[in-house]
CSV table of C-alpha atoms in Angstrom, one decimal:
chain,number,residue,atom,x,y,z
A,741,UNK,CA,94.5,112.6,239.4
A,742,UNK,CA,91.4,114.4,238.2
A,743,UNK,CA,91.5,112.7,234.9
A,744,UNK,CA,91.9,109.3,236.6
A,745,UNK,CA,88.9,110.0,238.8
A,746,UNK,CA,86.8,110.9,235.7
A,747,UNK,CA,88.0,107.7,233.9
A,748,UNK,CA,87.0,105.6,236.9
A,749,UNK,CA,83.6,107.3,237.1
A,750,UNK,CA,82.8,106.1,233.6
A,751,UNK,CA,83.9,102.6,234.5
A,752,UNK,CA,81.9,102.5,237.8
A,753,UNK,CA,78.8,104.1,236.3
A,754,UNK,CA,78.2,102.6,232.8
A,755,UNK,CA,74.8,104.3,232.7
A,756,UNK,CA,76.7,107.6,232.5
A,757,UNK,CA,79.3,106.4,230.1
A,758,UNK,CA,76.5,105.1,227.8
A,759,UNK,CA,75.1,108.6,227.2
A,760,UNK,CA,76.1,110.7,224.2
A,761,UNK,CA,79.4,112.5,224.0
A,762,UNK,CA,78.0,115.7,225.3
A,763,UNK,CA,77.5,114.4,228.8
A,764,UNK,CA,79.1,116.3,231.7
A,765,UNK,CA,81.7,113.7,232.5
A,766,UNK,CA,82.8,113.4,228.9
A,767,UNK,CA,83.2,117.2,228.7
A,768,UNK,CA,85.3,117.2,231.9
A,769,UNK,CA,87.5,114.4,230.6
A,770,UNK,CA,88.0,116.3,227.3
A,771,UNK,CA,89.0,119.4,229.2
A,772,UNK,CA,91.6,117.8,231.4
A,773,UNK,CA,93.0,115.8,228.5
A,774,UNK,CA,94.3,119.1,227.3
A,775,UNK,CA,96.9,119.2,230.1
A,776,UNK,CA,100.3,118.3,228.7
A,777,UNK,CA,99.3,119.1,225.2
A,778,UNK,CA,100.2,122.1,223.1
A,779,UNK,CA,98.3,125.3,223.8
A,780,UNK,CA,96.1,126.7,221.0
A,781,UNK,CA,96.0,130.2,219.7
A,782,UNK,CA,93.2,132.6,220.7
A,783,UNK,CA,91.4,134.2,217.8
A,784,UNK,CA,89.1,137.3,217.9
A,785,UNK,CA,88.2,140.1,215.6
A,786,UNK,CA,88.1,142.5,218.6
A,787,UNK,CA,90.7,143.1,221.3
A,788,UNK,CA,91.1,145.4,224.2
A,789,UNK,CA,94.6,146.5,225.3
A,790,UNK,CA,96.2,145.3,222.1
A,791,UNK,CA,97.2,146.8,218.7
A,792,UNK,CA,94.2,147.5,216.5
A,793,UNK,CA,95.2,144.9,213.9
A,794,UNK,CA,95.5,142.1,216.5
A,795,UNK,CA,93.5,139.0,215.4
A,796,UNK,CA,95.5,136.1,216.8
A,797,UNK,CA,97.3,135.5,220.1
A,798,UNK,CA,99.9,132.8,220.3
A,799,UNK,CA,100.9,131.8,223.8
A,800,UNK,CA,104.1,130.1,222.8
A,801,UNK,CA,107.4,131.5,224.0
A,802,UNK,CA,106.3,132.9,227.3
A,803,UNK,CA,104.6,131.6,230.4
A,804,UNK,CA,101.0,132.5,229.9
A,805,UNK,CA,97.8,132.7,232.0
A,806,UNK,CA,94.5,132.7,230.1
A,807,UNK,CA,91.3,133.3,231.9
A,808,UNK,CA,88.0,132.7,230.1
A,809,UNK,CA,85.6,135.2,231.5
A,810,UNK,CA,82.3,137.1,230.9
A,811,UNK,CA,80.9,140.4,232.1
A,812,UNK,CA,77.8,138.7,233.6
A,813,UNK,CA,79.9,136.1,235.7
A,814,UNK,CA,80.2,137.1,239.3
A,815,UNK,CA,83.0,134.6,240.2
A,816,UNK,CA,84.9,136.0,237.2
A,817,UNK,CA,84.5,139.5,238.5
A,818,UNK,CA,85.7,138.4,241.9
A,819,UNK,CA,88.9,137.2,240.3
A,820,UNK,CA,89.8,140.5,238.6
A,821,UNK,CA,91.6,142.2,241.5
A,822,UNK,CA,93.9,139.2,242.1
A,823,UNK,CA,94.4,138.7,238.3
A,824,UNK,CA,95.4,142.3,237.7
A,825,UNK,CA,97.8,142.2,240.7
A,826,UNK,CA,99.4,139.0,239.5
A,827,UNK,CA,99.7,140.4,236.0
A,828,UNK,CA,101.5,143.5,237.4
A,829,UNK,CA,103.8,141.4,239.6
A,830,UNK,CA,104.6,138.4,237.3
A,831,UNK,CA,104.6,140.5,234.1
A,832,UNK,CA,108.0,141.8,235.3
A,833,UNK,CA,109.2,138.2,235.1
A,834,UNK,CA,107.9,137.7,231.6
A,835,UNK,CA,104.6,136.1,232.4
A,836,UNK,CA,101.8,137.3,230.1
A,837,UNK,CA,98.1,137.4,231.1
A,838,UNK,CA,95.1,137.5,228.7
A,839,UNK,CA,91.4,137.3,229.1
A,840,UNK,CA,89.1,135.6,226.6
A,841,UNK,CA,85.4,136.5,226.3
A,842,UNK,CA,82.8,137.0,223.6
A,843,UNK,CA,80.0,139.3,222.5
A,844,UNK,CA,76.6,138.6,224.2
A,845,UNK,CA,74.5,141.4,222.8
A,846,UNK,CA,74.0,143.1,226.1
A,847,UNK,CA,75.9,144.3,229.1
A,848,UNK,CA,74.2,145.1,232.4
A,849,UNK,CA,70.9,146.9,231.7
A,850,UNK,CA,72.0,147.8,228.1
A,851,UNK,CA,70.3,145.4,225.6
A,852,UNK,CA,70.4,144.7,221.9
A,853,UNK,CA,73.9,146.0,221.6
A,854,UNK,CA,75.6,145.7,218.2
A,855,UNK,CA,79.3,144.7,218.2
A,856,UNK,CA,80.6,148.3,218.1
A,857,UNK,CA,78.4,149.4,221.0
A,858,UNK,CA,79.2,146.3,223.0
A,859,UNK,CA,82.9,146.7,222.3
A,860,UNK,CA,82.7,150.2,223.8
A,861,UNK,CA,80.7,148.8,226.8
A,862,UNK,CA,83.3,146.0,227.3
A,863,UNK,CA,86.1,148.6,227.3
A,864,UNK,CA,84.3,150.6,229.9
A,865,UNK,CA,83.6,147.4,232.0
A,866,UNK,CA,87.0,145.7,231.8
A,867,UNK,CA,89.5,148.5,231.4
A,868,UNK,CA,87.9,151.5,233.1
A,869,UNK,CA,85.8,149.8,235.8
A,870,UNK,CA,88.0,146.8,236.7
A,871,UNK,CA,91.4,148.1,235.6
A,872,UNK,CA,92.3,145.2,233.3
A,873,UNK,CA,95.6,146.3,231.7
A,874,UNK,CA,96.4,143.2,229.7
A,875,UNK,CA,94.9,142.0,226.4
A,876,UNK,CA,91.2,140.9,226.3
A,877,UNK,CA,90.1,138.8,223.3
A,878,UNK,CA,86.4,139.4,222.4
A,879,UNK,CA,85.2,136.6,220.1
A,880,UNK,CA,82.1,137.0,217.9
A,881,UNK,CA,79.0,135.4,219.4
A,882,UNK,CA,78.4,131.8,218.3
A,883,UNK,CA,75.3,131.0,216.2
A,884,UNK,CA,72.1,131.0,218.1
A,885,UNK,CA,71.3,127.7,219.8
A,886,UNK,CA,68.8,125.6,217.9
A,887,UNK,CA,66.9,123.1,220.0
A,888,UNK,CA,67.8,119.5,219.1
A,889,UNK,CA,71.2,120.4,217.7
A,890,UNK,CA,74.6,120.4,219.5
A,891,UNK,CA,75.7,123.6,221.1
A,892,UNK,CA,78.5,125.3,219.1
A,893,UNK,CA,80.7,127.5,221.3
A,894,UNK,CA,82.9,130.4,220.0
A,895,UNK,CA,86.2,129.3,218.6
A,896,UNK,CA,88.3,129.9,221.7
A,897,UNK,CA,85.8,128.2,224.1
A,898,UNK,CA,85.7,125.2,221.8
A,899,UNK,CA,89.5,124.9,221.6
A,900,UNK,CA,89.9,125.0,225.3
A,901,UNK,CA,86.8,122.9,226.1
A,902,UNK,CA,85.4,125.7,228.3
A,903,UNK,CA,82.4,124.4,230.3
A,904,UNK,CA,82.3,126.7,233.3
A,905,UNK,CA,83.9,130.1,234.0
A,906,UNK,CA,86.1,131.5,235.1
A,907,UNK,CA,88.4,128.9,233.6
A,908,UNK,CA,92.1,129.6,234.0
A,909,UNK,CA,94.7,127.9,231.9
A,910,UNK,CA,98.4,128.0,232.7
A,911,UNK,CA,100.8,127.5,229.8
A,912,UNK,CA,104.6,127.1,230.1
A,913,UNK,CA,107.1,128.9,227.9
A,914,UNK,CA,107.3,126.0,225.5
A,915,UNK,CA,103.6,126.4,224.8
A,916,UNK,CA,102.4,123.3,226.8
A,917,UNK,CA,99.2,123.5,228.9
A,918,UNK,CA,100.3,122.7,232.5
A,919,UNK,CA,97.2,123.4,234.6
A,920,UNK,CA,93.4,124.1,234.1
A,921,UNK,CA,91.4,125.6,237.0
A,922,UNK,CA,87.7,126.1,236.9
A,923,UNK,CA,85.9,128.5,239.2
A,924,UNK,CA,87.3,131.1,241.6
A,925,UNK,CA,87.6,131.4,245.4
A,926,UNK,CA,89.9,133.4,247.6
A,927,UNK,CA,92.4,130.5,247.8
A,928,UNK,CA,93.1,130.8,244.1
A,929,UNK,CA,95.0,134.0,244.7
A,930,UNK,CA,97.5,131.9,246.6
A,931,UNK,CA,97.3,128.8,244.4
A,932,UNK,CA,97.9,130.4,241.0
A,933,UNK,CA,101.2,132.1,241.9
A,934,UNK,CA,102.4,128.7,243.1
A,935,UNK,CA,101.4,127.1,239.8
A,936,UNK,CA,103.3,129.8,237.9
A,937,UNK,CA,106.4,128.8,239.9
A,938,UNK,CA,105.9,125.2,238.8
A,939,UNK,CA,105.5,126.3,235.2
A,940,UNK,CA,109.0,127.8,235.0
A,941,UNK,CA,108.8,131.4,236.2
A,942,UNK,CA,112.3,132.4,237.5
């Protein structure tokens, strides 16, 4: 229904549809077009809560919940207690949870962090402070934005058309994207388990 509304918006408002492909509505359409399509792998050179040689995460084979997140994002932070609780509960039923973020060069008051220092800071933030016990993919920062050129996101944000975070993606055990949720409120703690049931959790 979301996709139909976005399609209708471009019909009803040609002045919006006439803009370049980087408009808000087009980005939204591209994101929701992913529903029903095969999920893509997550790639990162740095991972928390994963073997040291991990570089690629393939969601196929198990029901998977991916949250795109960042240390500076307050709604993301608000999601962490519920996400860790759901991971503990549904993990017993074979559901896997994973976070995806990137290096930003800072964390809190700490600035000009190189990847090694930021990785250590991320581990303190996600694992120690917030108790995240499932894998966290940390992608390299994308190239600096150059005015007048299209923004290039990190590889995982690009594949999943991330526009706002937290963005939660529910993938069934066949590797098909079933739901995409953007944002977080207290109701999501009830909605997400229901969506996992729809996606084939016993």
